[in-house]
Amino acid sequence: MSSKSKSKWPSILLTGLIVLVVIAGGAVASYHYLLKPPQVLGDELAIGQIQKIDISAPIKIAFSHSMDRDSVEHAFHVSPAIKGVMKWEGNTLIFTPEKTEVQANKQYSVWIDTTAQDIFRKKLQTAFYQQFETAGPPQVIMHLPQGVAEKENS
């Protein structure tokens, strides 16, 4: 055996070791993604806690996996019912209510039931439920400085 072929063995072994580490890392990531059920990401409010949102704000719900979009859209509910448009950005569902449908200073409930599933047909482990209240338009509650405009007009 020549000295050139002997010097190649450490690099071949190192390359093989690197390949094994990459494969093992991919297996761990695949295990997490393929075997764990999908879930809704983000902060969940405590039961009874209501989030205030702007009347024109869309509702965004992010998921941990790539979802079967039709199943999610069928599992999506708003009460009282309002019409709107659904679109997706990656793993995030965005529901934009029609402007004429949403009322100011009103409480709404949004939920996605467990029939929603990811692209591998794994169902949402727990239903997502959120309550929110729409904020009305801003109101003027005080004019400052008071009395200055009255003096200038006289």
Short mmCIF file of C-alpha atoms in Angstrom, two decimals:
data_model
loop_
_atom_site.label_atom_id
_atom_site.label_comp_id
_atom_site.label_asym_id
_atom_site.label_seq_id
_atom_site.Cartn_x
_atom_site.Cartn_y
_atom_site.Cartn_z
CA MET A 1 0.00 0.00 0.00
CA SER A 2 1.39 3.38 -0.90
CA SER A 3 1.66 6.31 1.47
CA LYS A 4 -0.84 8.27 -0.62
CA SER A 5 -3.60 5.69 -0.10
CA LYS A 6 -2.86 5.51 3.65
CA SER A 7 -3.26 9.28 4.00
CA LYS A 8 -6.72 9.17 2.37
CA TRP A 9 -8.21 6.91 5.07
CA PRO A 10 -8.57 9.57 7.78
CA SER A 11 -10.41 11.90 5.40
CA ILE A 12 -12.67 9.07 4.20
CA LEU A 13 -13.50 8.12 7.80
CA LEU A 14 -14.15 11.75 8.71
CA THR A 15 -16.44 12.17 5.70
CA GLY A 16 -18.32 8.99 6.66
CA LEU A 17 -18.73 10.23 10.22
CA ILE A 18 -20.08 13.58 9.01
CA VAL A 19 -22.59 11.82 6.75
CA LEU A 20 -23.80 9.68 9.68
CA VAL A 21 -24.24 12.75 11.90
CA VAL A 22 -26.24 14.53 9.18
CA ILE A 23 -28.46 11.48 8.64
CA ALA A 24 -29.05 11.10 12.38
CA GLY A 25 -29.93 14.81 12.71
CA GLY A 26 -32.35 14.52 9.81
CA ALA A 27 -33.96 11.49 11.44
CA VAL A 28 -34.53 13.41 14.67
CA ALA A 29 -36.05 16.35 12.78
CA SER A 30 -38.23 14.00 10.73
CA TYR A 31 -39.39 12.25 13.89
CA HIS A 32 -40.52 15.55 15.36
CA TYR A 33 -42.23 16.71 12.17
CA LEU A 34 -43.75 13.41 11.02
CA LEU A 35 -44.84 11.88 14.31
CA LYS A 36 -45.92 14.83 16.45
CA PRO A 37 -49.42 16.15 15.77
CA PRO A 38 -49.76 19.72 14.52
CA GLN A 39 -50.58 22.53 16.90
CA VAL A 40 -51.42 26.22 16.81
CA LEU A 41 -48.42 28.41 17.61
CA GLY A 42 -48.41 31.62 19.61
CA ASP A 43 -49.71 32.88 22.90
CA GLU A 44 -52.94 31.45 24.19
CA LEU A 45 -55.06 33.68 26.37
CA ALA A 46 -56.30 32.39 29.68
CA ILE A 47 -59.90 31.21 29.84
CA GLY A 48 -62.13 34.25 30.11
CA GLN A 49 -59.42 36.64 28.89
CA ILE A 50 -60.44 38.64 25.84
CA GLN A 51 -58.04 40.25 23.41
CA LYS A 52 -58.88 43.70 21.98
CA ILE A 53 -58.19 44.09 18.27
CA ASP A 54 -58.74 46.80 15.69
CA ILE A 55 -61.98 46.49 13.75
CA SER A 56 -60.04 46.20 10.46
CA ALA A 57 -57.42 43.71 11.71
CA PRO A 58 -57.19 40.28 10.07
CA ILE A 59 -57.15 37.16 12.23
CA LYS A 60 -53.84 35.27 11.87
CA ILE A 61 -53.36 31.71 13.10
CA ALA A 62 -49.94 30.03 12.71
CA PHE A 63 -49.42 26.26 12.75
CA SER A 64 -46.41 24.11 13.63
CA HIS A 65 -46.73 22.01 10.45
CA SER A 66 -47.73 22.43 6.83
CA MET A 67 -51.47 22.00 6.98
CA ASP A 68 -54.09 20.53 4.68
CA ARG A 69 -55.61 23.90 3.89
CA ASP A 70 -59.09 22.66 2.98
CA SER A 71 -59.44 20.77 6.28
CA VAL A 72 -58.33 23.83 8.27
CA GLU A 73 -60.70 26.15 6.43
CA HIS A 74 -63.60 23.76 7.08
CA ALA A 75 -62.63 23.49 10.75
CA PHE A 76 -62.43 27.31 11.13
CA HIS A 77 -65.40 29.00 12.84
CA VAL A 78 -66.31 32.52 13.95
CA SER A 79 -69.22 33.33 16.23
CA PRO A 80 -71.27 35.35 15.63
CA ALA A 81 -70.73 34.31 12.02
CA ILE A 82 -69.04 36.85 9.75
CA LYS A 83 -68.11 36.62 6.09
CA GLY A 84 -64.55 37.08 5.01
CA VAL A 85 -61.66 35.92 2.86
CA MET A 86 -59.10 33.27 3.82
CA LYS A 87 -55.56 33.17 2.48
CA TRP A 88 -52.35 31.46 3.50
CA GLU A 89 -48.80 32.69 4.03
CA GLY A 90 -46.66 29.62 4.64
CA ASN A 91 -48.12 27.83 7.68
CA THR A 92 -50.26 30.83 8.71
CA LEU A 93 -53.97 31.12 7.97
CA ILE A 94 -55.13 34.73 7.54
CA PHE A 95 -58.85 35.48 7.77
CA THR A 96 -59.82 38.99 6.73
CA PRO A 97 -63.45 39.80 7.59
CA GLU A 98 -65.51 41.86 5.18
CA LYS A 99 -65.61 45.45 6.47
CA THR A 100 -69.42 45.55 6.53
CA GLU A 101 -69.58 42.35 8.62
CA VAL A 102 -67.57 43.38 11.69
CA GLN A 103 -69.14 45.59 14.34
CA ALA A 104 -67.20 47.83 16.70
CA ASN A 105 -67.11 47.07 20.43
CA LYS A 106 -68.45 43.54 19.96
CA GLN A 107 -67.10 40.21 21.21
CA TYR A 108 -66.32 37.40 18.78
CA SER A 109 -65.10 33.83 19.26
CA VAL A 110 -62.80 32.09 16.81
CA TRP A 111 -62.02 28.39 16.94
CA ILE A 112 -60.51 25.64 14.88
CA ASP A 113 -61.82 22.21 15.77
CA THR A 114 -59.81 18.98 15.76
CA THR A 115 -60.90 17.99 12.27
CA ALA A 116 -58.11 20.26 10.97
CA GLN A 117 -55.16 18.17 9.86
CA ASP A 118 -51.66 18.53 8.45
CA ILE A 119 -50.53 17.37 5.02
CA PHE A 120 -49.79 13.90 6.49
CA ARG A 121 -53.42 13.66 7.74
CA LYS A 122 -52.49 14.03 11.41
CA LYS A 123 -55.29 15.89 13.18
CA LEU A 124 -54.86 18.90 15.40
CA GLN A 125 -54.25 17.50 18.88
CA THR A 126 -56.39 20.07 20.69
CA ALA A 127 -58.91 22.55 19.36
CA PHE A 128 -57.85 26.20 19.21
CA TYR A 129 -60.20 28.71 20.82
CA GLN A 130 -59.78 32.48 21.13
CA GLN A 131 -62.08 35.34 22.11
CA PHE A 132 -61.59 38.90 21.02
CA GLU A 133 -63.39 42.20 21.12
CA THR A 134 -63.25 44.74 18.33
CA ALA A 135 -62.20 48.25 19.22
CA GLY A 136 -64.30 51.06 17.87
CA PRO A 137 -62.97 54.06 15.99
CA PRO A 138 -60.92 56.52 18.02
CA GLN A 139 -62.93 59.18 19.83
CA VAL A 140 -61.93 62.69 20.88
CA ILE A 141 -62.29 62.85 24.63
CA MET A 142 -60.60 66.21 25.31
CA HIS A 143 -59.43 69.26 23.38
CA LEU A 144 -56.18 70.86 24.52
CA PRO A 145 -55.32 73.58 25.16
CA GLN A 146 -58.76 74.64 26.26
CA GLY A 147 -59.81 78.24 25.81
CA VAL A 148 -57.03 79.29 23.39
CA ALA A 149 -59.16 78.98 20.27
CA GLU A 150 -62.03 80.83 21.94
CA LYS A 151 -59.83 83.86 22.74
CA GLU A 152 -58.43 84.01 19.20
CA ASN A 153 -61.90 83.97 17.63
CA SER A 154 -63.27 86.88 19.71
#
